[in-house]
Amino acid sequence: MSSPFSRIRGLPSLAAFAAGLMGLALLLSFFIAPEDGDQGISQRIFYIHVPIALTAYFCFGLGAWKALLLLWRGGERYDLESYVAIHQGTIFGSLTLITGAIWAKASWGVWWTWDSNQLVLFLTLFLFYCAYFMLRFSLPEGPRRARSSAVYALFGVALIPVSFLAIRLAEDFIHPTTFTRDGPQMTGTMFTAFCVSWAAVTLLAYVLYRVELVGKRLHIDLRELREALE
Amino acid sequence: MRYLADVAALTRKDLRVELRAQDTLPAMLLFVLSMLVVFHFALPEGTGEDAAYGLLWVAIVFTALLGLARAWIPEQEHGVFDALVLAPCDRSAIWVGKTVATLAFLVAAQAVALPAFVLFFAPLDGVALAGVLLADVGICAVGSLMAAMAAAGRARELLLPLLLLPLSMPLIVGGVGSAVSTEPERYLLLLALYDGIFAVLSWASFEYVVTES
Amino acid sequence: MIRASGLEKRYGARRVLVGVDLELPRDGFLLVTGPNGSGKTTLLRVIAGLVAPTRGRVEVDVHRGRLGFVAHEPLVYRELTALENLDLFGRLYRVPERRERIGMLLERFGLWEARSERVESYSRGMSQRLALCRAFLHDPDLLVLDEPYSSLDAESAALLDRELAELAGTRALVVSTHDPARVEPLATQRLVLT
C-alpha cells in the first residue's frame, strides 16, 4: 500500500500547469484565432468541443488498457484505475454532448440531429459506458465485479471501430468535416489554437484522473484502518 | 477432440433442459408474434416498407433479450453454475454450449415469426435472411456473456438490456441495411466482422467473468 | 496438499474470514466447525477455488478435475434425471467406465429406482444423496464437503458415515458440519471458526 503522500507528489504543480495551459487555450480559442467565415463566432466552440470529444475517447481507451492489465496481470489497483478512467471518460463524454449541442444550435439551429454519424456513434458509446456503471453498481465488491467490469470496458473499445463502420455505411454529410483527407482545413493560427486546446484538455483530464484516484484510494485506506480497529 | 466433446455434452444439456422446462421458447414465440401485431397498429397508414423492416429488427432484438435473460436460469437454480465452473473442462466450452442453444431457440422462434412477417408486412429475400442469421449469431454470442455477467448481481432483468442494447447497434444497422439497401453485401460484411470480433472476444473472456482466481 | 496462511475474506465492509491458517496432508481429514456465519462455507469455497481470498495465500495441490465438492445446494439440474445429470458430469470429468460407475453409485446411495425421474420430483434427502454421488463420481483426491449430512435421514446418514470411514486415510477430506460428534473419530485435524 503506497503512502498517500507519494501518490500526491508532483500533483499540485501538475494541476497548476494544467490550469495555466487551459487558460492559454481559452485565450487562443476565443480571442486570438481568426473568426471562421462560414460559421462565425459559434465556430469557436469547436476548439473546446473536439478536444473534449477526443479526450473522452482517450479516457475510455485508458480505461480499457487498465482493464487489460487487470485481466492479464491481476492486481486490485488496475480495477480502480480502470474505473476512474472510465468515470472521467463519461464526464468528458457528457461535456462532449453538451458542447456539441451548443455548437449545433448555434450553427444549424437544432440541439440534436440524427443525421450526424459522429454524434450517433458517440451517443451509442456514451450509453454503453453509462451501462458500465449500472453493471458495477449491481455487482457486489470483489474479484467478480472487477473482472466483469474489465471485460465490459474492453468490449467498449472493440465497439468503437465496428460502430464507426456501421455508421459510415449509413452515409453522413452533415457533421462538419474539419479534418478531411487532405489535412486539416484550418489556417496556421487556428491549428495552433486547436493543438494547444487539445493538449490542455487532455492534461486536465489526466489531472482529474489522478485526483480522483487519490481520493478513492484514501477512502479505501480509511475503511481498512477502521476495520482493523474493530 | 475433448473440447468438442465437452461442448457437445453441454449443448445437449441446454437443449434438453429447455425442452423439458418449456418456458423460454414458447415465451419468445408468443412475444415476437405479439410484437408483430402491435406493429400493425404502431405503423400509421402509408408508411413504407422500410419502417416495417426497422420494426422487425426491434422485435428480433427484444425477443433475443427475452431468451438471453432466461439463458442462465437453469444454472442458477440449485447452484449448478459452481459445479460447471469446477469441472475440468475449459470454461469457454460452457459459453459455447449456451450460445449454440440460445441461438437454436432464437432461430426456432424466427422460423415462425419471419414467415408471419412476410405474410403481413413486407418481403424478405435471401440476403435479408442471411443478415438475420448473422445478426442472431452476434447477439447470442455477446448476449450469453453479458447475461452471465448480469446473473451474478441484483436487478439482472433490468441490467441485461442496458448492457446489450448499445452493443447491438451495429447489428441493427447491418440487419436493416441488408434488407433495405441497394448494396446489401456491405452490410453482410459488417455483420460478419461484428460476429468475428465479438464472438472471439466473448469466447476468450468468459473464463474471466465466471471465475475469481 | 492444502496450504493456507493468513486467509482473509471480506465482502465489502463485512469480514467473513480472518487470519485462517491450515495445512492438510494428502490423507488428512480436516473437520471444520463453528457457529452459523463463522465463515465455514466461505472457507470451503476458497479451498475449492470458487472464491478468491481478499488476503493471504492458499495453495491446493490438486487439479480441479480431481476435486469433489458438495455445497449447501445439490448442484444438479432440476429438469434432468439423476442418470442424465451424472452422465453429464461423468463426461465432463472424463470418468472411465462411466455407465458402470454411475450405476454403482446410484445403487449405493439408494437412488437406483428413481434414476429416471427428474430431480425436481426428488425430496431434499434424495437431492442431497445425488449431490454426494456427483461428488464421488470421479473418485477425487480431495473431497470438500459443506455440511454433507444436511437433509439426510438416519439411514442415509449412516450410509454416509460408512462412505466417509472408507474414504478416510485414502485421500484428503475437508468436511464442515454442525454435528461434529459424527465425524470426530475420523478427523485427523480440527479447525474451529468463530
Tab-separated table of C-alpha atoms in Angstrom, chain C residues 4 16 18 31 46 49 65 68 74 76 81 87 93 98 101 109 122 125 135 151 153 157 162 169-170 181 183 187:
chain	number	residue	atom	x	y	z
C	4	ALA	CA	-3.158	-21.742	3.569
C	16	VAL	CA	-16.128	-13.271	6.975
C	18	VAL	CA	-9.887	-13.569	9.439
C	31	LEU	CA	-13.104	-31.146	10.355
C	46	VAL	CA	-11.924	-20.770	-1.053
C	49	GLY	CA	-11.193	-22.454	-5.780
C	65	GLY	CA	-10.617	-32.499	-12.170
C	68	GLY	CA	-15.107	-33.245	-5.415
C	74	PRO	CA	-27.311	-30.016	-4.562
C	76	VAL	CA	-27.682	-30.657	-10.071
C	81	THR	CA	-32.936	-37.056	-14.335
C	87	ASP	CA	-23.877	-38.704	-17.268
C	93	TYR	CA	-14.880	-35.241	-15.605
C	98	ARG	CA	-18.893	-44.077	-16.880
C	101	ARG	CA	-19.658	-46.237	-12.134
C	109	PHE	CA	-26.914	-44.320	-2.359
C	122	TYR	CA	-36.903	-35.561	-5.561
C	125	GLY	CA	-32.773	-36.010	1.083
C	135	ALA	CA	-19.020	-35.505	-5.800
C	151	SER	CA	-31.361	-33.165	4.847
C	153	ASP	CA	-32.463	-39.197	7.202
C	157	ALA	CA	-26.653	-40.534	7.353
C	162	ARG	CA	-19.718	-45.707	6.164
C	169	GLY	CA	-6.941	-42.125	5.065
C	170	THR	CA	-7.039	-42.847	1.335
C	181	ALA	CA	-19.609	-35.832	17.023
C	183	VAL	CA	-17.277	-37.225	12.121
C	187	ALA	CA	-10.771	-36.500	11.730
